[in-house]
Amino acid sequence: MTVALSDRLLMVYNAIDKERSLKGRVIDVGSDHGFLALRCLEDKITPYVICTDIHKQPAERTRKCLEDNGFSDISEVFCTDGLTGIDLKRYDNVVMAGLGGNTIMSVLTEVLKRTPHDILKEVDLILQPQKTSDELRVFLAKEGFEIVFEDTDTDRDLFYVLIKARFTGISHELTLEEKYYGPCLLLRNDDKAVRYKEHLDEIFKIRSRGNPELRKLLEERHVL
Ligand SMILES: C[S@@+](CC[C@H](N)C(=O)[O-])C[C@H]1O[C@@H](n2cnc3c(N)ncnc32)[C@H](O)[C@@H]1O
């Protein structure tokens, strides 16, 4: 039997391209319990996982989890900030789930400085920001990442969003609608995406009181 993932982590797991991950590593930044990495190895979707956590205890939890399940030889766990000390390779799948958007941006800023662009173009980013997803999208576009897929799900009545991105090196701007609702989610009309966008409308109505940019956007969308 494989480790059971929460609906949120299952959404993250499902966003990993299983053909690509067979050719490269899954790198879980902020692994905490290590369940995602464990599931990737149990399902044999990747030959190797790397986990990092900035705090000693969660890093140890991950190490023990992978060791207890017999995966020590095909995994490494580092107690480090983001990806510091880890060189990315072609076909790597970098997961950052349950981290704040600002933390994800700071990890990517460090990686951008030292990773050759031809390598970065072959790396999938699977991001599940807990907050600040709007600023994260703007950052990604500005730094030359294209958002190629987005998903959303609820877990214990909370909404979560997933952003998958690839580096193209082409810096671009997002529209306000793309920034706040997501370029891919905007194009989706399935129940999950519609419910998420309705949920955002309600949140943004409140936030728009102190945010003229959001107010303008909601007026354009006829939400206000
Ligand atoms: C809320 S948990 C999420 C765990 C798991 N990724 C998930 O989605 O269920 C966040 C974890 O990220 C770690 N973390 C926070 N900032 C980090 C950073 N800059 N680099 C690595 N790990 C970090 C925390 O110590 C914590 O274990």
CSV table of C-alpha atoms and ligand atoms in Angstrom, one decimal:
chain,number,residue,atom,x,y,z
A,1,MET,CA,0.0,0.0,0.0
A,2,THR,CA,1.3,3.5,-0.8
A,3,VAL,CA,1.3,6.5,1.4
A,4,ALA,CA,-2.0,8.4,1.4
A,5,LEU,CA,-1.6,12.0,0.2
A,6,SER,CA,-4.0,14.8,1.2
A,7,ASP,CA,-6.2,16.2,-1.6
A,8,ARG,CA,-3.8,19.2,-1.8
A,9,LEU,CA,-0.7,17.0,-2.1
A,10,LEU,CA,-2.4,14.7,-4.6
A,11,MET,CA,-3.0,17.7,-6.8
A,12,VAL,CA,0.7,18.5,-6.6
A,13,TYR,CA,1.7,14.8,-7.3
A,14,ASN,CA,-0.7,14.7,-10.3
A,15,ALA,CA,1.0,17.8,-11.8
A,16,ILE,CA,4.3,16.0,-12.1
A,17,ASP,CA,4.8,14.9,-15.7
A,18,LYS,CA,5.5,11.1,-15.1
A,19,GLU,CA,7.3,10.6,-18.4
A,20,ARG,CA,9.7,13.4,-17.6
A,21,SER,CA,10.2,12.4,-14.0
A,22,LEU,CA,11.3,8.9,-15.1
A,23,LYS,CA,14.2,10.6,-16.8
A,24,GLY,CA,15.1,13.0,-14.0
A,25,ARG,CA,14.9,13.6,-10.3
A,26,VAL,CA,12.0,14.9,-8.1
A,27,ILE,CA,13.3,17.6,-5.8
A,28,ASP,CA,11.0,18.5,-3.0
A,29,VAL,CA,11.9,21.8,-1.4
A,30,GLY,CA,10.3,22.1,2.1
A,31,SER,CA,9.7,18.4,2.4
A,32,ASP,CA,8.7,18.4,6.1
A,33,HIS,CA,7.2,14.9,6.5
A,34,GLY,CA,8.6,13.5,3.2
A,35,PHE,CA,5.3,12.0,2.0
A,36,LEU,CA,5.4,13.4,-1.5
A,37,ALA,CA,8.9,12.1,-2.1
A,38,LEU,CA,7.9,8.8,-0.6
A,39,ARG,CA,4.9,8.4,-2.9
A,40,CYS,CA,7.1,9.3,-5.9
A,41,LEU,CA,9.5,6.5,-5.0
A,42,GLU,CA,6.8,4.0,-4.1
A,43,ASP,CA,5.1,4.6,-7.5
A,44,LYS,CA,8.5,4.4,-9.2
A,45,ILE,CA,7.8,7.6,-11.1
A,46,THR,CA,11.4,8.8,-10.6
A,47,PRO,CA,14.7,7.0,-10.1
A,48,TYR,CA,15.9,9.5,-7.4
A,49,VAL,CA,14.5,12.1,-5.0
A,50,ILE,CA,16.2,15.0,-3.3
A,51,CYS,CA,14.5,16.6,-0.3
A,52,THR,CA,15.4,19.9,1.4
A,53,ASP,CA,14.1,21.6,4.5
A,54,ILE,CA,15.4,24.7,6.2
A,55,HIS,CA,14.7,23.3,9.6
A,56,LYS,CA,16.6,20.3,11.2
A,57,GLN,CA,13.5,18.5,12.6
A,58,PRO,CA,11.5,18.3,9.4
A,59,ALA,CA,14.7,17.4,7.5
A,60,GLU,CA,15.2,14.5,9.9
A,61,ARG,CA,11.5,13.5,9.7
A,62,THR,CA,11.9,13.2,5.9
A,63,ARG,CA,15.2,11.3,6.2
A,64,LYS,CA,13.6,8.8,8.6
A,65,CYS,CA,10.5,8.4,6.5
A,66,LEU,CA,12.5,7.5,3.4
A,67,GLU,CA,14.9,5.3,5.4
A,68,ASP,CA,12.1,3.4,7.2
A,69,ASN,CA,10.6,2.7,3.8
A,70,GLY,CA,13.8,1.3,2.3
A,71,PHE,CA,14.6,4.2,0.0
A,72,SER,CA,17.9,5.5,1.5
A,73,ASP,CA,20.0,4.5,-1.5
A,74,ILE,CA,17.9,6.5,-4.0
A,75,SER,CA,17.2,9.6,-1.9
A,76,GLU,CA,19.2,12.4,-0.3
A,77,VAL,CA,17.9,14.9,2.3
A,78,PHE,CA,19.5,18.2,3.0
A,79,CYS,CA,18.9,20.7,5.7
A,80,THR,CA,19.3,23.9,3.7
A,81,ASP,CA,17.5,27.0,2.6
A,82,GLY,CA,15.6,26.3,-0.6
A,83,LEU,CA,18.0,24.8,-3.2
A,84,THR,CA,21.2,26.2,-1.8
A,85,GLY,CA,24.0,23.7,-2.5
A,86,ILE,CA,22.0,21.7,-5.0
A,87,ASP,CA,22.8,22.0,-8.7
A,88,LEU,CA,19.9,21.5,-11.0
A,89,LYS,CA,20.1,19.0,-13.9
A,90,ARG,CA,18.1,18.4,-17.1
A,91,TYR,CA,14.7,16.8,-16.5
A,92,ASP,CA,14.6,17.8,-12.8
A,93,ASN,CA,11.1,18.3,-11.4
A,94,VAL,CA,11.3,20.9,-8.6
A,95,VAL,CA,8.3,20.8,-6.2
A,96,MET,CA,7.7,23.7,-3.8
A,97,ALA,CA,4.4,23.0,-2.0
A,98,GLY,CA,3.0,24.5,1.2
A,99,LEU,CA,5.5,27.4,1.1
A,100,GLY,CA,4.6,31.1,0.9
A,101,GLY,CA,4.9,32.8,-2.5
A,102,ASN,CA,7.7,35.1,-1.1
A,103,THR,CA,9.7,32.1,0.0
A,104,ILE,CA,9.3,30.5,-3.5
A,105,MET,CA,10.4,33.7,-5.1
A,106,SER,CA,13.5,33.9,-2.9
A,107,VAL,CA,14.4,30.3,-3.7
A,108,LEU,CA,14.0,30.9,-7.4
A,109,THR,CA,16.1,34.1,-7.3
A,110,GLU,CA,19.0,32.2,-5.8
A,111,VAL,CA,18.7,29.5,-8.4
A,112,LEU,CA,18.4,31.9,-11.3
A,113,LYS,CA,21.7,33.5,-10.4
A,114,ARG,CA,23.8,30.3,-10.8
A,115,THR,CA,21.9,27.9,-13.1
A,116,PRO,CA,22.8,27.9,-16.8
A,117,HIS,CA,19.8,28.9,-18.8
A,118,ASP,CA,20.0,25.8,-21.1
A,119,ILE,CA,19.6,23.6,-18.0
A,120,LEU,CA,16.8,25.7,-16.4
A,121,LYS,CA,14.8,25.4,-19.7
A,122,GLU,CA,14.7,21.6,-19.1
A,123,VAL,CA,13.4,21.9,-15.5
A,124,ASP,CA,9.8,21.7,-14.5
A,125,LEU,CA,8.6,23.8,-11.6
A,126,ILE,CA,5.6,22.5,-9.7
A,127,LEU,CA,4.6,25.2,-7.2
A,128,GLN,CA,1.8,25.3,-4.7
A,129,PRO,CA,2.0,28.6,-2.9
A,130,GLN,CA,0.1,28.9,0.3
A,131,LYS,CA,-0.3,32.7,-0.3
A,132,THR,CA,0.9,35.5,-2.5
A,133,SER,CA,0.2,33.5,-5.7
A,134,ASP,CA,-0.6,36.8,-7.6
A,135,GLU,CA,2.9,38.3,-6.9
A,136,LEU,CA,4.5,34.9,-7.6
A,137,ARG,CA,2.8,34.8,-11.1
A,138,VAL,CA,4.1,38.4,-11.8
A,139,PHE,CA,7.6,37.4,-10.7
A,140,LEU,CA,7.6,34.2,-12.8
A,141,ALA,CA,6.6,36.2,-16.0
A,142,LYS,CA,9.1,38.9,-15.3
A,143,GLU,CA,12.0,36.5,-14.7
A,144,GLY,CA,11.2,34.6,-18.0
A,145,PHE,CA,9.1,31.7,-16.8
A,146,GLU,CA,6.0,30.6,-18.6
A,147,ILE,CA,3.1,29.3,-16.7
A,148,VAL,CA,2.1,26.2,-18.6
A,149,PHE,CA,-0.5,24.7,-16.3
A,150,GLU,CA,-2.6,25.6,-13.3
A,151,ASP,CA,-4.9,23.6,-11.1
A,152,THR,CA,-7.0,24.1,-8.0
A,153,ASP,CA,-8.6,21.9,-5.4
A,154,THR,CA,-10.1,22.1,-1.9
A,155,ASP,CA,-8.8,20.3,1.1
A,156,ARG,CA,-10.7,20.4,4.3
A,157,ASP,CA,-12.7,23.4,2.9
A,158,LEU,CA,-9.7,25.5,2.0
A,159,PHE,CA,-8.9,26.4,-1.6
A,160,TYR,CA,-5.4,25.7,-3.0
A,161,VAL,CA,-3.8,26.6,-6.2
A,162,LEU,CA,-1.1,24.9,-8.2
A,163,ILE,CA,1.2,26.7,-10.7
A,164,LYS,CA,3.4,24.8,-13.1
A,165,ALA,CA,6.1,26.8,-14.9
A,166,ARG,CA,9.0,26.4,-17.3
A,167,PHE,CA,11.9,28.8,-18.0
A,168,THR,CA,11.9,30.3,-21.5
A,169,GLY,CA,14.1,33.2,-20.8
A,170,ILE,CA,11.5,35.5,-22.3
A,171,SER,CA,10.4,38.2,-19.8
A,172,HIS,CA,6.8,39.3,-20.2
A,173,GLU,CA,4.0,41.0,-18.4
A,174,LEU,CA,0.7,39.5,-17.3
A,175,THR,CA,-2.6,41.3,-17.5
A,176,LEU,CA,-4.2,42.1,-14.2
A,177,GLU,CA,-6.7,39.3,-14.7
A,178,GLU,CA,-3.9,36.8,-15.4
A,179,LYS,CA,-2.0,38.0,-12.3
A,180,TYR,CA,-4.9,37.5,-9.9
A,181,TYR,CA,-6.9,34.6,-11.4
A,182,GLY,CA,-4.0,32.8,-13.2
A,183,PRO,CA,-3.5,32.7,-17.0
A,184,CYS,CA,-4.4,29.0,-17.3
A,185,LEU,CA,-7.3,29.0,-14.7
A,186,LEU,CA,-8.8,31.9,-16.5
A,187,LEU,CA,-9.3,29.8,-19.6
A,188,ARG,CA,-10.9,26.9,-17.7
A,189,ASN,CA,-14.6,26.5,-17.3
A,190,ASP,CA,-14.8,23.2,-15.5
A,191,ASP,CA,-16.6,23.1,-12.1
A,192,LYS,CA,-13.4,23.2,-10.0
A,193,ALA,CA,-12.0,26.2,-11.8
A,194,VAL,CA,-15.3,28.1,-11.8
A,195,ARG,CA,-15.8,27.5,-8.0
A,196,TYR,CA,-12.2,28.7,-7.4
A,197,LYS,CA,-12.7,31.9,-9.4
A,198,GLU,CA,-16.0,32.6,-7.6
A,199,HIS,CA,-14.2,32.1,-4.3
A,200,LEU,CA,-11.5,34.6,-5.5
A,201,ASP,CA,-14.2,37.1,-6.5
A,202,GLU,CA,-15.4,37.0,-2.9
A,203,ILE,CA,-11.9,37.4,-1.4
A,204,PHE,CA,-11.0,40.1,-3.8
A,205,LYS,CA,-14.2,42.1,-3.0
A,206,ILE,CA,-12.9,42.5,0.5
A,207,ARG,CA,-9.2,43.1,-0.5
A,208,SER,CA,-10.3,45.7,-3.2
A,209,ARG,CA,-11.4,48.1,-0.4
A,210,GLY,CA,-7.7,49.0,0.1
A,211,ASN,CA,-6.4,48.0,-3.3
A,212,PRO,CA,-7.3,50.3,-6.3
A,213,GLU,CA,-5.8,47.8,-8.8
A,214,LEU,CA,-8.1,45.0,-7.6
A,215,ARG,CA,-11.0,47.4,-7.5
A,216,LYS,CA,-10.4,48.3,-11.2
A,217,LEU,CA,-10.2,44.7,-12.1
A,218,LEU,CA,-13.4,43.7,-10.3
A,219,GLU,CA,-15.2,46.5,-12.0
A,220,GLU,CA,-14.0,45.3,-15.4
A,221,ARG,CA,-15.1,41.8,-14.5
A,222,HIS,CA,-18.5,43.2,-13.4
A,223,VAL,CA,-18.0,41.6,-10.0
A,224,LEU,CA,-18.4,45.0,-8.2
B,1,LIG,C1,3.8,23.7,5.5
B,1,LIG,S1,5.2,22.7,5.3
B,1,LIG,C2,4.8,22.0,3.8
B,1,LIG,C3,5.3,20.6,3.7
B,1,LIG,C4,5.1,19.9,2.4
B,1,LIG,N1,5.9,20.4,1.3
B,1,LIG,C5,3.6,19.9,2.0
B,1,LIG,O1,3.2,20.6,1.1
B,1,LIG,O2,2.8,19.2,2.7
B,1,LIG,C6,6.5,23.8,4.9
B,1,LIG,C7,7.9,23.2,5.1
B,1,LIG,O3,8.8,24.0,4.4
B,1,LIG,C8,10.0,24.3,5.2
B,1,LIG,N2,10.6,25.5,4.7
B,1,LIG,C9,10.2,26.8,4.9
B,1,LIG,N3,11.0,27.7,4.3
B,1,LIG,C10,11.9,26.9,3.6
B,1,LIG,C11,13.0,27.2,2.8
B,1,LIG,N4,13.4,28.5,2.5
B,1,LIG,N5,13.8,26.2,2.3
B,1,LIG,C12,13.5,24.9,2.6
B,1,LIG,N6,12.4,24.5,3.4
B,1,LIG,C13,11.7,25.5,3.9
B,1,LIG,C14,9.4,24.3,6.6
B,1,LIG,O4,10.4,24.0,7.6
B,1,LIG,C15,8.3,23.2,6.6
B,1,LIG,O5,8.8,21.9,6.9
